[in-house]
Amino acid sequence: MSKVLIVAEHLNGKLNSSTARCVTCAKAFHAESIDILVLADAPDAIAAEAAAIAGVGKVLTVANTANAHALAAVYAPQVVAAAAGYSHVLAPSTTFGKDLAPRVAALLGVAQVSDIAEVLGAHSFKRPIYAGNAIITVEAPATATLIGTVRTASFAAAEAGGSAAVEALSISAELPTHTRFVELQQGKSDRPDLQSAGRVVSGGRGVGSAENFSVIYKLADKLGAAVGASRAAVDAGYVPSDMQVGQTGKIISPELYLAIGISGAIQHLTGIKDAGTIVAINKDGEAPIFEIADIGLVGDLFTLVPQLEAALG
């Protein structure tokens, strides 16, 4: 039987919803146990959140001042030590997981399975390739520990209602000294987090300028939505890179996605293909975004968006 260990993603003492999405993925293994590993300097509050996720058997904590910041080089040897006896080690396919999982796999001397989008069996998965244009089935050897990253947009977050036991681990792992934390720079916003928001309004090159992006912000505020952008808008300097949605940005799965002034390059479509309802506004009726949009409005965004905003009251 499979035993799954999920490495928790957290920031500022709060558990990221990506961890609960990994739990949903792990349930598809029909595993004997699903445990969560929390590495932090003060893990108690984070562990309590993890313990409340339905389906989690046990939460393991490693308290160490070296874990105050999520450095993959520091986390990886500890994950390897904690993973002894587990058949699967999972992390979300976010910046955190993409940084950590390859190091864990390398230390264990195994291949990694990236972007698990569907579980066919304990060692059989589907994942996207070629910017999501094709889906490949991957078979991993059952004789080695499986290290995988979970495409969080493909799995709903497991619900709360669990009451897992929390156990403090004492592990022996040599931590590297060549990597150190210097500074974390992140945008401050009162809007919902782009990665987990149920509604997202994104602007593209068609918005025209950083000043014009105010039309996107106003509509997002009216909807209580997060704000995203295409790579073209980011490259043009309209918005910072942490707002980029797509293959080289954030992969998201909101219930509602509004693509405004976005033509629909395949790299962008990769990031939104799991959205519930996609609404596109573009003056070019032949834009690729309309091929996947559930609702399409052809016209000038500077006319249509204010009308939509007014209609919302």
XYZ file of C-alpha atoms in Angstrom:
313
model
C 0.000 0.000 0.000
C 1.077 3.580 -0.669
C 2.140 5.944 2.075
C 2.100 9.575 0.991
C 4.018 12.471 2.532
C 3.046 15.996 1.452
C 5.436 18.876 2.054
C 3.379 21.827 3.292
C 3.686 25.188 1.596
C 3.254 28.134 3.933
C 4.122 31.811 4.294
C 3.956 34.186 7.240
C 2.601 31.472 9.506
C -0.300 30.585 7.187
C -0.796 27.368 5.247
C -1.168 27.801 1.490
C -4.293 26.262 -0.071
C -1.994 24.373 -2.457
C -1.363 21.904 0.367
C -5.059 20.976 0.578
C -5.074 20.476 -3.203
C -2.181 18.049 -2.844
C -4.255 16.123 -0.292
C -7.033 15.708 -2.886
C -4.470 14.369 -5.356
C -3.078 11.972 -2.735
C -6.547 10.581 -1.984
C -6.675 9.287 -5.564
C -3.802 6.913 -4.715
C -6.082 5.091 -2.243
C -3.111 5.309 0.084
C -2.742 3.613 3.431
C -1.895 6.988 4.933
C -1.600 10.642 3.915
C 0.671 12.700 6.149
C 1.800 16.321 5.952
C 5.299 17.574 6.776
C 5.621 21.118 8.132
C 9.102 22.639 8.152
C 9.251 25.969 9.984
C 10.874 27.817 12.835
C 7.541 27.856 14.709
C 5.327 25.205 13.078
C 2.501 24.863 15.620
C -0.083 27.209 14.044
C 0.648 25.916 10.545
C 0.427 22.322 11.761
C -2.971 23.032 13.325
C -4.277 24.239 9.945
C -2.863 21.162 8.225
C -4.367 18.843 10.843
C -7.824 20.234 10.078
C -7.723 19.079 6.431
C -10.037 16.118 5.908
C -8.197 12.938 4.947
C -4.896 13.740 6.664
C -3.727 11.014 9.012
C -0.849 12.760 10.746
C 1.034 16.061 10.666
C 4.779 15.889 11.210
C 6.613 19.022 12.290
C 10.284 19.968 12.219
C 11.049 23.088 14.241
C 14.357 24.675 13.313
C 15.448 28.309 13.066
C 17.021 27.390 9.720
C 13.471 26.776 8.450
C 12.284 30.326 9.111
C 12.325 30.921 5.346
C 11.536 28.377 2.647
C 14.960 27.717 1.148
C 14.889 24.610 -1.041
C 18.546 23.829 -0.368
C 17.846 23.769 3.383
C 14.487 22.017 3.209
C 15.519 19.216 0.825
C 17.818 17.179 3.136
C 15.213 17.384 5.904
C 12.470 16.170 3.557
C 14.659 13.236 2.543
C 15.226 12.314 6.197
C 11.521 12.630 7.035
C 10.468 10.652 3.936
C 12.009 7.376 5.084
C 9.318 4.694 4.855
C 7.072 6.666 2.499
C 6.331 5.505 -1.029
C 5.350 8.957 -2.350
C 6.497 12.495 -1.577
C 4.363 15.271 -3.045
C 4.702 19.036 -3.266
C 2.540 21.576 -5.100
C 3.592 22.586 -8.596
C 4.055 26.170 -7.452
C 7.275 28.150 -7.253
C 7.835 26.518 -3.865
C 7.353 22.948 -5.067
C 9.163 23.404 -8.368
C 12.172 24.643 -6.422
C 12.105 21.958 -3.739
C 11.042 18.699 -5.411
C 13.946 18.388 -7.904
C 16.444 18.724 -5.050
C 14.675 16.009 -3.068
C 14.604 13.743 -6.121
C 18.301 14.356 -6.782
C 19.258 13.543 -3.194
C 17.266 10.304 -3.419
C 18.673 9.493 -6.855
C 15.249 9.127 -8.475
C 13.401 10.759 -11.367
C 10.684 13.295 -10.628
C 7.140 13.302 -11.994
C 6.138 16.910 -12.671
C 2.725 18.565 -12.937
C 0.527 15.607 -12.007
C -2.880 16.509 -13.434
C -4.678 13.188 -13.049
C -3.978 10.039 -11.048
C -4.551 6.765 -12.910
C -2.877 4.584 -10.304
C -0.272 4.737 -7.566
C 2.486 5.045 -10.186
C 0.558 6.093 -13.280
C -0.353 9.700 -14.041
C -1.409 12.152 -16.708
C 0.413 15.454 -17.128
C 0.387 18.245 -19.726
C 3.232 18.735 -22.223
C 3.889 21.163 -25.088
C 2.307 24.070 -23.213
C -0.811 22.014 -22.549
C -1.364 21.099 -26.195
C -1.012 17.410 -25.363
C -1.515 15.197 -22.329
C 0.952 12.381 -21.722
C 0.579 9.309 -19.519
C 3.595 8.742 -17.283
C 4.485 5.424 -15.663
C 6.876 5.680 -12.719
C 8.799 2.684 -11.326
C 7.154 1.157 -8.279
C 10.539 0.125 -6.889
C 11.633 3.638 -5.922
C 10.240 6.505 -3.875
C 8.075 8.652 -6.121
C 8.733 12.398 -5.965
C 5.997 14.398 -7.663
C 4.680 17.919 -8.057
C 0.904 18.382 -8.206
C -0.707 20.672 -10.753
C -2.890 22.470 -8.212
C -5.270 23.860 -10.845
C -6.331 20.280 -11.617
C -7.470 19.416 -8.079
C -9.966 21.051 -5.759
C -8.798 21.807 -2.244
C -9.691 19.107 0.273
C -12.286 20.339 2.715
C -11.751 21.034 6.385
C -13.138 18.769 9.078
C -10.111 16.647 9.882
C -8.519 16.171 13.291
C -5.129 14.653 12.562
C -2.563 14.088 15.269
C 0.451 16.408 15.309
C 3.835 14.847 15.970
C 7.153 16.644 16.393
C 10.007 15.008 14.491
C 13.613 14.975 15.527
C 15.641 14.308 12.406
C 19.330 14.295 11.661
C 20.185 16.023 8.403
C 23.249 17.969 7.368
C 22.073 21.388 6.248
C 24.042 23.308 3.609
C 25.590 26.665 4.399
C 26.112 27.897 0.840
C 22.530 29.219 0.626
C 21.159 31.930 2.880
C 18.050 34.071 3.025
C 18.572 37.716 2.136
C 15.197 39.289 1.436
C 11.679 38.504 0.264
C 10.096 41.042 -2.047
C 6.411 40.651 -2.727
C 3.596 42.910 -3.810
C 1.152 44.103 -1.177
C -2.507 43.996 -2.112
C -5.896 43.954 -0.400
C -7.292 41.948 -3.315
C -7.653 38.143 -3.196
C -4.594 36.013 -3.874
C -4.292 35.316 -7.606
C -3.373 31.649 -7.121
C -6.440 30.758 -5.050
C -9.067 33.359 -6.003
C -12.485 32.219 -7.211
C -12.736 35.192 -9.570
C -9.920 36.694 -11.644
C -9.885 39.668 -14.012
C -6.848 39.802 -16.302
C -5.651 42.467 -18.715
C -3.453 42.088 -21.771
C -1.515 44.157 -24.254
C -4.814 45.584 -25.520
C -5.166 47.614 -22.314
C -2.494 49.860 -23.771
C -0.612 51.207 -20.754
C -0.010 50.946 -17.021
C -2.328 53.926 -16.491
C -5.110 52.286 -18.486
C -4.876 49.192 -16.275
C -7.051 51.110 -13.829
C -10.058 49.877 -15.820
C -9.058 46.299 -14.908
C -8.586 47.150 -11.235
C -11.978 48.870 -11.019
C -13.835 45.909 -12.487
C -11.930 43.501 -10.228
C -12.850 45.558 -7.163
C -16.498 45.493 -8.209
C -16.366 41.695 -8.509
C -14.187 41.097 -5.442
C -11.709 39.462 -7.806
C -7.967 39.020 -8.037
C -6.101 40.767 -10.857
C -3.895 38.995 -13.380
C -2.186 39.827 -16.645
C -0.843 38.261 -19.799
C 2.884 37.980 -20.403
C 2.598 40.669 -23.072
C 1.208 43.106 -20.486
C 3.975 42.221 -18.039
C 6.712 42.531 -20.669
C 5.312 45.918 -21.670
C 5.701 47.083 -18.072
C 1.998 47.594 -17.372
C 2.072 45.440 -14.219
C 4.640 43.491 -12.139
C 5.615 39.927 -13.050
C 3.919 38.365 -10.015
C 0.577 39.066 -11.735
C 1.436 37.027 -14.833
C -0.926 34.180 -15.714
C 0.184 31.411 -18.054
C 2.826 28.804 -18.739
C 5.655 30.995 -17.422
C 3.452 32.636 -14.793
C 0.746 31.271 -12.531
C -1.475 28.312 -13.405
C -4.907 29.092 -11.981
C -8.394 27.565 -11.885
C -10.899 30.209 -10.769
C -14.639 29.731 -11.084
C -14.766 32.874 -13.248
C -11.986 34.243 -15.460
C -12.311 37.503 -17.409
C -9.697 37.973 -20.145
C -9.718 41.608 -21.243
C -7.589 42.773 -24.150
C -5.873 39.374 -24.226
C -5.441 37.749 -27.633
C -5.012 34.226 -26.247
C -1.500 32.978 -26.947
C -1.158 29.263 -26.189
C 1.147 30.043 -23.253
C -1.625 32.079 -21.631
C -4.331 29.532 -22.371
C -2.242 26.892 -20.587
C -2.622 28.854 -17.373
C -6.411 29.189 -17.496
C -7.696 26.032 -19.171
C -9.057 24.669 -15.873
C -11.135 27.794 -15.160
C -14.870 27.234 -14.690
C -16.250 30.012 -16.916
C -14.062 32.106 -19.248
C -15.270 35.497 -20.467
C -13.291 37.263 -23.191
C -13.451 40.906 -24.271
C -11.412 41.822 -27.348
C -11.901 44.054 -30.368
C -10.479 41.355 -32.664
C -13.240 38.839 -33.315
C -10.660 36.377 -34.674
C -8.525 36.374 -31.524
C -7.665 32.825 -30.319
C -9.096 33.577 -26.870
C -12.612 33.290 -28.337
C -11.979 29.656 -29.261
C -11.992 28.640 -25.588
C -14.173 31.404 -24.102
C -17.592 30.429 -22.778
C -18.779 34.014 -23.306
C -17.211 36.400 -25.812
C -17.734 40.130 -26.333
C -16.243 41.696 -29.459
C -15.643 45.411 -29.094
C -13.615 48.197 -27.516
C -12.742 47.206 -23.966
C -12.765 50.872 -22.887
C -16.447 50.977 -23.830
C -17.524 47.478 -22.777
C -15.757 47.219 -19.420
C -17.252 50.438 -17.962
C -20.673 49.282 -19.218
C -20.164 45.917 -17.516
C -19.025 47.653 -14.343
C -22.096 49.903 -14.366
C -24.396 46.908 -14.913
C -22.959 45.291 -11.787
C -24.320 48.190 -9.747
